[in-house]
XYZ file of C-alpha atoms in Angstrom:
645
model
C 2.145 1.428 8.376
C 2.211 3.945 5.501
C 2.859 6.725 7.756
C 6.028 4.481 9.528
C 7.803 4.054 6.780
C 9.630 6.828 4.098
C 8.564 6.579 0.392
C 11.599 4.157 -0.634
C 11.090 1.076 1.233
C 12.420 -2.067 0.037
C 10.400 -3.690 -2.420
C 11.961 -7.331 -1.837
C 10.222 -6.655 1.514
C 6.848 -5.093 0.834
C 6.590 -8.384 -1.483
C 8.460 -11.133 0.668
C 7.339 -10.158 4.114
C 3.245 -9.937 3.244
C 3.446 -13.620 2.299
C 5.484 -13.974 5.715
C 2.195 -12.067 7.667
C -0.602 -14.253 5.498
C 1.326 -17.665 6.517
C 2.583 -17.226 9.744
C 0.058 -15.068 11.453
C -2.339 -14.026 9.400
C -4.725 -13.115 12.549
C -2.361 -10.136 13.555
C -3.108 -7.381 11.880
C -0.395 -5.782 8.944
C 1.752 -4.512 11.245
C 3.009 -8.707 11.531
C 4.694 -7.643 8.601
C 7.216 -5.705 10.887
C 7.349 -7.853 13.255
C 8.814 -10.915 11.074
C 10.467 -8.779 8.873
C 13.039 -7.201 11.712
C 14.564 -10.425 12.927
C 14.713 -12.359 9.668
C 16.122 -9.160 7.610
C 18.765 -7.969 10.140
C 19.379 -10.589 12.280
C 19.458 -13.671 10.066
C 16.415 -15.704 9.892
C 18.559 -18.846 11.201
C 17.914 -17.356 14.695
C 14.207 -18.633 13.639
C 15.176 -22.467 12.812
C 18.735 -22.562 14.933
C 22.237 -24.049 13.406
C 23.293 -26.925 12.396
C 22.689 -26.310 8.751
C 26.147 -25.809 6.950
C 24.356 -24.501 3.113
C 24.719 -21.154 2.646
C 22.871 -19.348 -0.521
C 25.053 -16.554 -0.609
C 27.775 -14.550 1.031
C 27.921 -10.722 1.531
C 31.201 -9.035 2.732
C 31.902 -12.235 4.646
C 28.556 -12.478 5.876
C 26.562 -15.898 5.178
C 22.773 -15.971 4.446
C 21.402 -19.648 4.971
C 20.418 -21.921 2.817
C 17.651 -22.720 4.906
C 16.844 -19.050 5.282
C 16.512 -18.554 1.232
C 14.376 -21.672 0.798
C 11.769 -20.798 3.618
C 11.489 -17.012 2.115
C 11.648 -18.264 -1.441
C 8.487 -20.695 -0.455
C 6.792 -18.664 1.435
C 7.166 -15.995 -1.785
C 6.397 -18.279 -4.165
C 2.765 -19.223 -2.068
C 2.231 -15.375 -2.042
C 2.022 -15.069 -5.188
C -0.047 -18.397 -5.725
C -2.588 -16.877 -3.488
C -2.372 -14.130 -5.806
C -3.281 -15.851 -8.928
C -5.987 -18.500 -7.834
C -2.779 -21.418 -6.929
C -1.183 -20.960 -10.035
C 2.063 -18.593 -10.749
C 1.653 -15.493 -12.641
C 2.233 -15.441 -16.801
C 5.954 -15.633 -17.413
C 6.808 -16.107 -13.636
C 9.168 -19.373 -12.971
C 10.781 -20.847 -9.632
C 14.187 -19.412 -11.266
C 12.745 -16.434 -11.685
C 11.387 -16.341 -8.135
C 14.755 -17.737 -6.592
C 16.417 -14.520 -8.106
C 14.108 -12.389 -6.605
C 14.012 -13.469 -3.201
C 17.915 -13.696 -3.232
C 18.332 -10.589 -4.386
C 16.451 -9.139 -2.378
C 17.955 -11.073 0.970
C 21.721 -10.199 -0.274
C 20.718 -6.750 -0.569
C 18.653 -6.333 3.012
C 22.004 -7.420 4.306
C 24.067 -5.153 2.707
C 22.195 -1.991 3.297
C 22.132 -3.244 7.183
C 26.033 -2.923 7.064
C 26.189 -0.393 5.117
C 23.869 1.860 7.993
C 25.564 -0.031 10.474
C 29.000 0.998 9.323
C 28.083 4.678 8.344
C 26.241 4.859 12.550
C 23.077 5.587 11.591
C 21.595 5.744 14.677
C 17.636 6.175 16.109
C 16.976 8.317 19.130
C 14.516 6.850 21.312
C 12.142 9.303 20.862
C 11.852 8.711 17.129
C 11.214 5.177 18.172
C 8.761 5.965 20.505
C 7.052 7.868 17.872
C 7.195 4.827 15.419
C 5.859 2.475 17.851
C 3.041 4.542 18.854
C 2.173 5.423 15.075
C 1.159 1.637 14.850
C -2.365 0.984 14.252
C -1.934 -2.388 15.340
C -0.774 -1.360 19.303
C -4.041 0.612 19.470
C -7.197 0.653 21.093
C -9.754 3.053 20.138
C -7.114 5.257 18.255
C -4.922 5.666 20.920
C -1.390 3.630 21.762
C -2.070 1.069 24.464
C 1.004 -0.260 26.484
C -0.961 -3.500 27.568
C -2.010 -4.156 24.065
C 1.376 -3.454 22.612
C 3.022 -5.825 25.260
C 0.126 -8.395 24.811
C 0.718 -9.022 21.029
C 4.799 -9.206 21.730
C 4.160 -11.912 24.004
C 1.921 -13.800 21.461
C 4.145 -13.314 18.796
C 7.264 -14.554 21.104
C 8.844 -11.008 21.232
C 10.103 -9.225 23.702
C 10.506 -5.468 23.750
C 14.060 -5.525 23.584
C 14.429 -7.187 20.965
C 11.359 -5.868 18.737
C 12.745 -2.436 19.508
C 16.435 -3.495 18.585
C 15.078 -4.752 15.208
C 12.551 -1.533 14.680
C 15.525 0.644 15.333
C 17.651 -1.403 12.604
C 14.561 -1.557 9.857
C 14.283 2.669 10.641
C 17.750 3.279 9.941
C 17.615 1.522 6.561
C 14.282 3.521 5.701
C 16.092 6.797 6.424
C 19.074 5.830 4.567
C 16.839 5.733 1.463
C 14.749 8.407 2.167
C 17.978 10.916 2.182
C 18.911 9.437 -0.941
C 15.043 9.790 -2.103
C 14.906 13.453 -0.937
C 18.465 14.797 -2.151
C 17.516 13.966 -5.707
C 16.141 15.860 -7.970
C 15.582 17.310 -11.529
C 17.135 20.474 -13.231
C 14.686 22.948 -14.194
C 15.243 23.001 -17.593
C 14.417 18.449 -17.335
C 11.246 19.480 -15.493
C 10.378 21.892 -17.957
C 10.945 19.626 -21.010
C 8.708 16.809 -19.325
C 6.027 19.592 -19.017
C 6.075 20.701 -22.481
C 6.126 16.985 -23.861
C 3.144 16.161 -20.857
C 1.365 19.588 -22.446
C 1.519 18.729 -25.768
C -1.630 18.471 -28.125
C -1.637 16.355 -31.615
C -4.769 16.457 -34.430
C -5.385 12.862 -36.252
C -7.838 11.039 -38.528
C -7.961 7.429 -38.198
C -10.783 4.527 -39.365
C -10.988 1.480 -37.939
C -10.816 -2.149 -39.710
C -13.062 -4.293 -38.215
C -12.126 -7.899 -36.899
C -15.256 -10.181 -38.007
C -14.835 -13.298 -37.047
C -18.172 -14.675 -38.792
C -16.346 -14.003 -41.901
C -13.745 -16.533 -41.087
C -14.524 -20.604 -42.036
C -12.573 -22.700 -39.637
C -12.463 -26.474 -40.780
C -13.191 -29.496 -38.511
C -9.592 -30.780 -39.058
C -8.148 -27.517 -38.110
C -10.226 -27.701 -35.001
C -9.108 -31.594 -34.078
C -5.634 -30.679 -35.141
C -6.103 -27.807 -31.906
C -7.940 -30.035 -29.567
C -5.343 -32.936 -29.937
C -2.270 -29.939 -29.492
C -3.977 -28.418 -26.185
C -6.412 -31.249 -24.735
C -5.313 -30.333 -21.488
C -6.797 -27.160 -21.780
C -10.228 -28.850 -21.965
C -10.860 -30.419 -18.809
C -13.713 -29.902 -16.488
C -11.710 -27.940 -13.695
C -10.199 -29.752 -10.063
C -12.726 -29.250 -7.482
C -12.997 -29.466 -3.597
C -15.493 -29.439 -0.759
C -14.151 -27.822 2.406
C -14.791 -28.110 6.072
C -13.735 -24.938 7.879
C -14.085 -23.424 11.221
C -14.209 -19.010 11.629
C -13.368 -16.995 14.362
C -14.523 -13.173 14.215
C -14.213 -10.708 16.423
C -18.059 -9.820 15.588
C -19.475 -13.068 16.730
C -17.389 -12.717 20.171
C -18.688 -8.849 20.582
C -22.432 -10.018 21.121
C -21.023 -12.296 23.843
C -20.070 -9.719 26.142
C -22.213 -9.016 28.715
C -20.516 -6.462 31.288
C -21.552 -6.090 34.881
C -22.535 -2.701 35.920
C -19.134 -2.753 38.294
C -16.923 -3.581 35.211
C -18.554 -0.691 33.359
C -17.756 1.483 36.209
C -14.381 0.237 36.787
C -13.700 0.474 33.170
C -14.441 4.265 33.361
C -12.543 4.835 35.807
C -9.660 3.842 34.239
C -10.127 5.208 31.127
C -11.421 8.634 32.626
C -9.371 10.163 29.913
C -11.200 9.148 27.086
C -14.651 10.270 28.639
C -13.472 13.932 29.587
C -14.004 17.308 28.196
C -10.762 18.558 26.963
C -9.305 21.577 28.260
C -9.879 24.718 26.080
C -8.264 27.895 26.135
C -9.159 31.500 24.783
C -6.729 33.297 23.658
C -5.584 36.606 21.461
C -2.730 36.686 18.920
C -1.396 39.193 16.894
C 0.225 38.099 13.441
C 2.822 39.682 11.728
C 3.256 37.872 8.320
C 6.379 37.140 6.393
C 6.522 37.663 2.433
C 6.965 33.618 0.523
C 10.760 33.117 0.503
C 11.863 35.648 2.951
C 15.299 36.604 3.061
C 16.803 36.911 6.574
C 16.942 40.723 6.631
C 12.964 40.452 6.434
C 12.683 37.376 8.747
C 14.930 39.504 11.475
C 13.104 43.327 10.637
C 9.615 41.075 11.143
C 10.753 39.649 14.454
C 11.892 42.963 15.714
C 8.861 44.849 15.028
C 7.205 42.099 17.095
C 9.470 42.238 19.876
C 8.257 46.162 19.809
C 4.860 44.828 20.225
C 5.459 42.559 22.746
C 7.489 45.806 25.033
C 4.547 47.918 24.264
C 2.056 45.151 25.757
C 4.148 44.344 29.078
C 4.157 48.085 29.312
C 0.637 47.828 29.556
C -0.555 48.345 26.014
C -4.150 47.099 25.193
C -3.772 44.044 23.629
C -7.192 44.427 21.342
C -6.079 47.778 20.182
C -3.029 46.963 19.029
C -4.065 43.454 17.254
C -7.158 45.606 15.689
C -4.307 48.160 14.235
C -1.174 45.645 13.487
C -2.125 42.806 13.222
C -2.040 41.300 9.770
C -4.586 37.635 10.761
C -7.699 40.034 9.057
C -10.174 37.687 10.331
C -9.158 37.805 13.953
C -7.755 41.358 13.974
C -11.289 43.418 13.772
C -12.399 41.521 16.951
C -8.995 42.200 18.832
C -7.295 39.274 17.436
C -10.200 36.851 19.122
C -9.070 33.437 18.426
C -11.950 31.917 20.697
C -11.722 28.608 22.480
C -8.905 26.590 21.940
C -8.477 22.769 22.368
C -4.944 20.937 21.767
C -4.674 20.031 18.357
C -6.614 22.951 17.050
C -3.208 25.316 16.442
C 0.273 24.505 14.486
C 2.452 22.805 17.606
C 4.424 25.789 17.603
C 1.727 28.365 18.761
C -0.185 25.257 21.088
C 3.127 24.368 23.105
C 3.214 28.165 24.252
C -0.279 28.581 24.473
C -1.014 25.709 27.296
C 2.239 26.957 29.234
C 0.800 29.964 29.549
C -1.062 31.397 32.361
C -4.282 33.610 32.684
C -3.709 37.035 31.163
C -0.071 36.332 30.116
C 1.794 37.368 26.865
C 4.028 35.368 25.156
C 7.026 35.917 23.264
C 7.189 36.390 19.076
C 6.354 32.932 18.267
C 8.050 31.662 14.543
C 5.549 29.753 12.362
C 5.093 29.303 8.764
C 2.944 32.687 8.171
C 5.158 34.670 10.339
C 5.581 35.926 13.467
C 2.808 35.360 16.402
C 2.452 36.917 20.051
C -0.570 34.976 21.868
C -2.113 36.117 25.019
C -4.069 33.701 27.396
C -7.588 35.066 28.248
C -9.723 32.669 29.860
C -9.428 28.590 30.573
C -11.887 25.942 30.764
C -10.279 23.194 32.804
C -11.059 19.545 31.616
C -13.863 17.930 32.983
C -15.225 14.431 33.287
C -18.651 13.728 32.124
C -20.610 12.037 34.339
C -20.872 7.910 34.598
C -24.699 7.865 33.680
C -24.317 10.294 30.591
C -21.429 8.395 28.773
C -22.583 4.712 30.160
C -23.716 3.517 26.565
C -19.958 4.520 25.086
C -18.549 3.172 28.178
C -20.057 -0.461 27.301
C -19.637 0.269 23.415
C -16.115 0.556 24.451
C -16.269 -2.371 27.093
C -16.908 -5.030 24.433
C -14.900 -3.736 21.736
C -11.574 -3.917 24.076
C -12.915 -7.558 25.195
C -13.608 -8.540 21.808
C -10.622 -8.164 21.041
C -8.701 -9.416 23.724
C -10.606 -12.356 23.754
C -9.648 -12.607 19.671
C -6.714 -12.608 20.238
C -6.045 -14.656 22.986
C -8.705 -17.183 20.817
C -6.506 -16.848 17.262
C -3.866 -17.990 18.721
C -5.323 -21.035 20.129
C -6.961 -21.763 17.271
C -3.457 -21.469 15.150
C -2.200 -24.171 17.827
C -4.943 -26.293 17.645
C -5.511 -26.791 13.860
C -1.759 -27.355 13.541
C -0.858 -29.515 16.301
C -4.543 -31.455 15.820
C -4.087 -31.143 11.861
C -5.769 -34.084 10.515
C -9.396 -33.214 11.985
C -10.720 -29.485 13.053
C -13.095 -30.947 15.686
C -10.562 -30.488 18.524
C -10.338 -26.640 17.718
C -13.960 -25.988 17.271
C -14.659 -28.102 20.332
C -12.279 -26.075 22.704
C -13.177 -23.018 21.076
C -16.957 -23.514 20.777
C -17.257 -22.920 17.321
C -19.194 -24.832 14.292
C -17.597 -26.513 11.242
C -19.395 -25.432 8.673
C -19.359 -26.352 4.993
C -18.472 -24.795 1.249
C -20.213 -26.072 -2.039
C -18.101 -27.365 -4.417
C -14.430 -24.850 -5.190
C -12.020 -24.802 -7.685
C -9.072 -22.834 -7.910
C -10.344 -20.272 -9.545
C -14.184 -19.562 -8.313
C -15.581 -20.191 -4.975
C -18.698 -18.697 -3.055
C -18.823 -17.804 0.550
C -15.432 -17.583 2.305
C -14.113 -19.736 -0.722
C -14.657 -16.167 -2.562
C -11.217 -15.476 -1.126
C -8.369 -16.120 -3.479
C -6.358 -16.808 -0.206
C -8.949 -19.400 0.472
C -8.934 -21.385 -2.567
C -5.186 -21.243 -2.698
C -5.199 -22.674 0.836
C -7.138 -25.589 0.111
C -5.545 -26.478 -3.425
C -2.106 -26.071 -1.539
C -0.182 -30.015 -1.302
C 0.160 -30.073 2.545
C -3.910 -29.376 2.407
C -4.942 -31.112 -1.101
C -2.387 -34.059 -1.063
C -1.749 -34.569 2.784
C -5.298 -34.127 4.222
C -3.730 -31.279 6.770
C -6.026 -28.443 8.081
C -4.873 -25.618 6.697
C -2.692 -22.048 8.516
C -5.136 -20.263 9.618
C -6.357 -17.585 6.986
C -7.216 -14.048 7.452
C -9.991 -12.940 5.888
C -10.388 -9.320 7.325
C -9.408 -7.368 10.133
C -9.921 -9.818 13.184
C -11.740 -12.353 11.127
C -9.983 -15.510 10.324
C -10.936 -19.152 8.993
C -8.914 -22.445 9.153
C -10.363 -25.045 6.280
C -9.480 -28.870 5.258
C -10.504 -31.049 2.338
C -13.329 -33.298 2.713
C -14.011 -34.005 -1.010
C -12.096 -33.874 -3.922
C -12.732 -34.705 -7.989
C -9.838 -34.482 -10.133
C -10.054 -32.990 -13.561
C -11.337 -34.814 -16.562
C -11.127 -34.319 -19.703
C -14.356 -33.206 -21.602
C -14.856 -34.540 -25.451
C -14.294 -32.755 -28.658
C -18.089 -32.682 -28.920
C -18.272 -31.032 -26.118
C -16.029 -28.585 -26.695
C -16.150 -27.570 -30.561
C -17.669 -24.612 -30.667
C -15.443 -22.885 -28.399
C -12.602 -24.186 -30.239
C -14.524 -22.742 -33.019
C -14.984 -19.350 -31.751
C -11.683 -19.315 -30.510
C -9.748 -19.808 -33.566
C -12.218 -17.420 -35.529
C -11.573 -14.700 -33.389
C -8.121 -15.282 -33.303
C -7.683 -15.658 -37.122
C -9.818 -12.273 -37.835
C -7.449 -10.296 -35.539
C -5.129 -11.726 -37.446
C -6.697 -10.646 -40.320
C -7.344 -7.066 -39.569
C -3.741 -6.541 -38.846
C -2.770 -7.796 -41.988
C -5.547 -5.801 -44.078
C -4.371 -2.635 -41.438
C -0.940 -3.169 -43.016
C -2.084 -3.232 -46.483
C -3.922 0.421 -45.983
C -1.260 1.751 -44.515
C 1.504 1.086 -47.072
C -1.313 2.675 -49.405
C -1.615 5.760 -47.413
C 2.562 5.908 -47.622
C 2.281 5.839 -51.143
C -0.043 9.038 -51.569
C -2.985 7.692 -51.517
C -6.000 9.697 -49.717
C -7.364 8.174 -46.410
C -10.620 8.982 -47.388
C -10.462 6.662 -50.547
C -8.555 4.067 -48.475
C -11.153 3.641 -46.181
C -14.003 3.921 -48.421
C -12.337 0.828 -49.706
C -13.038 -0.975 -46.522
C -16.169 0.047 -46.187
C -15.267 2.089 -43.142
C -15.244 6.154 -42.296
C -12.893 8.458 -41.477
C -12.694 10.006 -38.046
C -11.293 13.302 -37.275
C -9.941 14.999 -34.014
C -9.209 18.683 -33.291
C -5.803 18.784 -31.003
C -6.144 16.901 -28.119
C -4.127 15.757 -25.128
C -2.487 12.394 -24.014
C -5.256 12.243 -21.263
C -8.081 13.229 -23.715
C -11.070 10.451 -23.094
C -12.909 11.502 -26.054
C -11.049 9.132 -28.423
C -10.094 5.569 -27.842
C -7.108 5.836 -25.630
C -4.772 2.866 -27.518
C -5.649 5.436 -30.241
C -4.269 8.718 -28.820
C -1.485 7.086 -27.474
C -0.417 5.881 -31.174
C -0.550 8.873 -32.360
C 1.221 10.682 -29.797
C 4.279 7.875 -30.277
C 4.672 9.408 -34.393
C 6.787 11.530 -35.539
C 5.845 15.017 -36.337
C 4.833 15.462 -40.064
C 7.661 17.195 -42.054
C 4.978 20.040 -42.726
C 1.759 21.526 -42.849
C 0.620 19.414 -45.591
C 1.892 16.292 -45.143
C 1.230 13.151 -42.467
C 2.627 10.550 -40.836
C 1.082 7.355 -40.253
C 0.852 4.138 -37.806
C -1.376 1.846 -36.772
C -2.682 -0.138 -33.718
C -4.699 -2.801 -32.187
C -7.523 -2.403 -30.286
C -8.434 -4.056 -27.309
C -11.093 -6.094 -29.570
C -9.336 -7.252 -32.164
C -10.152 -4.131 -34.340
C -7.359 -2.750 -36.218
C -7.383 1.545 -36.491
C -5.617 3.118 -38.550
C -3.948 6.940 -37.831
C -2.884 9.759 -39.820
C -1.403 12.521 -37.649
C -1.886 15.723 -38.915
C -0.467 18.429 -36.354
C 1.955 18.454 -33.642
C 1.266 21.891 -31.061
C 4.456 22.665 -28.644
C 3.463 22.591 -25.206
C 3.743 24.997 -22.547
C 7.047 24.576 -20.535
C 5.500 26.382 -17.392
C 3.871 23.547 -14.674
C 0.230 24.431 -14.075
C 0.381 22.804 -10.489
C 3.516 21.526 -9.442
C 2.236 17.501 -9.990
C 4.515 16.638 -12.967
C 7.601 17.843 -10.898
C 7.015 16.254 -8.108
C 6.029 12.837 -9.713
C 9.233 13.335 -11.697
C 11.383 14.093 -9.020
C 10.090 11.161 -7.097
C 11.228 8.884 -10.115
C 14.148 10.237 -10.380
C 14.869 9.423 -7.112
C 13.698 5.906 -7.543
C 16.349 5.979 -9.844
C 19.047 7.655 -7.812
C 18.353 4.940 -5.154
C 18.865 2.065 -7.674
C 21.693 3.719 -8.781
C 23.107 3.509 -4.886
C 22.101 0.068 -4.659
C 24.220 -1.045 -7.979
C 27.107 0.743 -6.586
C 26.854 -1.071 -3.335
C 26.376 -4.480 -5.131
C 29.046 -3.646 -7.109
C 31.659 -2.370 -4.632
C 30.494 -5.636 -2.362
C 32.443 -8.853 -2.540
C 28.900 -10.508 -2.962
C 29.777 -15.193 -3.403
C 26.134 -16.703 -5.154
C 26.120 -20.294 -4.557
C 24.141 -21.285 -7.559
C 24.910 -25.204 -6.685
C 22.853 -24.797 -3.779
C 19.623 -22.754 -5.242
């Protein structure tokens, strides 16, 4: 999909319309993602549920986004993001938090649709041809397949038409943003800047005060006074047994047992894929043009080769002239001998003339990126077939790969039907589709073994229509063309476990947390010391620590600790040779280090390789597109019905 879609896709989406792909079809591969995402973002996902429901969540230059629509893409957000983080929401993530997300997100899918639509972007069928073919998900054995392509449309309800309406819509959105992505970018004097603040290198002494917690007495009513405030966080966790039933595309492949006639028949029609490509030899001569060419050059370098070219219809030898002007070294002492060619092998600008050409013909100057090319065609190989008997094992390799997954598919989606419209028992499915039920050990939500490994698993089965109802579960995938259905069949609530059970944790948690306290505070207390003149050797002799010393190092340096390096590099640069400045920070174990920087080096304003700009540029075009966006919003007559969230 990566290769579909430009660098500034929407991010509501690449969030929102996952969750849609795990929930709704999880058995179709990523590319689902597209296929939901196209009628709910563009056409209004009320097409999915029909009318009849006057709420409307919001309203965007007269246009009306459904209540209904919100709350199905706000749920199906919010269980994305359960699955996420073992069936509970992330730290600091709340449903109003979520709401405004999702919304957001919808209001402004709609807006850049009219905003496209109203500015006529428009998508030529070739480019969606290209798009559709570039799917991984229409494929069989790396190559687009029409019947596969029209196979999963008519499982997924689609037609063409209207898939290819919606992919035209979702492409004209994506190249909206991309030209606002692409026509950004920094001054030279801001790139330069960035590099000499990226290549800058800083000297420092720090010591580090130690966090101990085995110094630190914690008192029984201190503890009971914490296990009274948090008992709920001492509970032996929720757990559930699961019945489940698994359909992979493995366990049909070793149940495909073609007939020698299939195998044949299946060659036949795939004769393409079992066939020596045609190759061509060929001769070139290469004028090259200097980086940054100037038209005078480009036209003086095309000239000279349309010179060549007379001189070789004239009858020239081709060899001796590539061995005396052409510029391709490597080819030009053997007579510019480019060897045998297959398609794919050349830039697309040299192939396309090179397979139009006949035997022994010259082509014109060619354009490409090193210059200017003349090819001549020496010899062809035409394609050939390989014979039946020689290719017979990849012929059935291929055989039951293409069934397999067929058969998957056409299986998945029974199995989807089954489990829901059967959803208080997964015999009927495994019945019909001759598959066990097999059994987990005992899950919670945040450990499982087997398939209950699977975060999306365990969030399944602690979900309320699974948990609380007794429903089977959607169907889960759980790799490519690999996918598991599960239900409940034992459940123990949590309990809470006694204060003698608990202690020492409690224990060990509140020392630990008390001796980071601690170490801060003593941190503090060295530091004001070192403000007031005093030397850091002295200071930390008085903590029984040492002293350690860098030369100048880089942000990226791994010699030191890296919460360390970046400390120092936040300071500000001592007012001379002889004096320091000074900070502090905590480290990842509770340890407190203390820094002295010592010497600020300027870097070098000159990128070594061209990564810094480039990264830069791209945020600065992640900038320039939220910057779009706002203006949009803000230029938008945009009506919120908070009542109805």
């Amino acid at each position: 999909m990566a290769s579909l879609y430009p660098a500034a896709h929407i991010v509501f989406f690449l969030a929102v319309l996952t969750t849609i792909r795990d929930r709704i079809s999880g058995w179709i591969a990523y590319f689902v993602v597209l296929l939901i995402s196209i009628p709910f973002a563009f056409w209004g996902i009320e097409t999915y549920f029909g009318g009849g429901n006057d709420l409307v969540a919001a309203e965007v230059n007269g246009v009306e986004i459904p209540m209904q629509a919100f709350t199905y893409q706000y749920q199906q957000q919010r269980q994305y993001l359960q699955q996420l983080y073992g069936g509970h929401l992330p730290p600091g993530q709340s449903d109003a938090a979520i709401k405004r997300t999702v919304l957001q997100g919808m209001v402004r899918a709609e807006l850049l649709q009219q905003v496209v639509n109203n500015a006529g972007y428009r998508i030529s069928d070739q480019a969606l041809l290209d798009a559709i073919m570039q799917l991984d998900a229409f494929k069989t054995h790396g190559q687009f397949d029409p019947r596969r392509y029209e196979q999963i449309l008519r499982l997924q309800g689609q037609t063409k038409e209207s898939f290819e309406q919606g992919l035209r819509q979702q492409l004209a959105v994506s190249y909206f943003e991309d030209g606002i992505m692409q026509s950004a970018f920094l001054p030279p004097s801001a790139e330069q800047e960035l590099q000499r603040l990226k290549n800058q290198r800083r000297a420092f002494s720090y010591f580090v005060i130690p966090a101990d917690p085995t110094s630190v007495n914690i008192g029984d009513g201190t503890i009971a006074r914490y296990f009274a405030a948090h008992r709920d966080g001492f509970q032996t966790p929720e757990r559930v047994k699961l019945a489940y039933v698994e359909l992979d595309e493995k366990d049909l492949l070793g149940k495909i047992e073609p007939s020698r006639a299939e195998l044949h028949k299946y060659y036949q029609s795939e004769a393409d894929r079992y066939t020596t490509p045609e190759l061509r030899k060929a001769r070139q001569i290469l004028l090259k043009l200097p980086e940054g060419a100037d038209q005078k050059s480009i036209d003086k370098t095309r000239q000279r080769a349309e010179q060549l070219v007379a001189r070789l219809q004239a009858g020239a030898d081709f060899a001796k002239l590539a061995q005396q002007y052409s510029e391709d070294k490597l080819s030009a002492s053997s007579g510019g001998n480019l060897s045998f060619i297959a398609r794919g092998d050349l830039n697309p600008e040299v192939e396309d003339v090179l397979f139009q050409l006949k035997k022994g013909e010259i082509s014109d100057p060619i354009k490409t990126d090193l210059g200017f090319q003349i090819i001549q065609l020496v010899e062809i190989k035409p394609a050939k077939q390989k014979p039946f008997a020689a290719v017979r094992a990849a012929v059935e390799r291929d055989f039951r790969q293409q069934k397999a997954q067929d058969r998957f598919l056409e299986q998945a989606e029974r199995l989807e039907t089954l489990t829901y419209e059967q959803s208080t028992s997964l015999e009927p499915a495994a019945k019909a589709l001759g598959l066990d039920i097999k059994q987990t050990g005992w899950v919670t939500r945040q450990h499982g073994s087997g398939i209950a490994s699977s975060p999306k698993i365990r969030a399944a089965a602690f979900g309320e229509d699974v948990l609380q109802s007794g429903h089977n579960s959607d169907v889960v995938e759980l790799g490519p063309n690999r996918i598991v259905a599960v239900r409940v069949i034992a459940h123990e609530a949590a309990r809470p476990k006694p204060l003698s059970e608990v202690r020492g944790d409690i224990e060990r948690l509140l020392a630990a947390r008390a001796a980071r306290e601690n170490a801060v505070e003593t941190g503090q207390r060295a530091l004001a010391k070192l403000r007031n003149g005093k030397p850091m050797h002295e200071v930390a002799a008085q903590y029984k620590t040492s002293v350690k010393t860098s030369g100048l190092v880089g942000r990226a340096d791994t010699q030191w600790p890296q919460p360390v390096i970046a400390k120092a590099f936040t300071l500000n640069k001592p007012s001379s040779k002889a004096a320091e400045t000074f900070g502090g920070v905590q480290l990842a174990e509770g340890n407190y280090a203390v820094i002295a920087l010592r010497e600020v080096q300027p870097g070098e304003g000159k990128a070594d390789d061209g990564a810094l700009g480039a990264e830069s540029s791209i945020n600065y075009g992640l900038r320039e597109r939220d910057a779009v966006y706002q203006a949009l919003e803000a230029a938008a007559k945009i009506d919120i019905n908070r009542s109805n969230l």
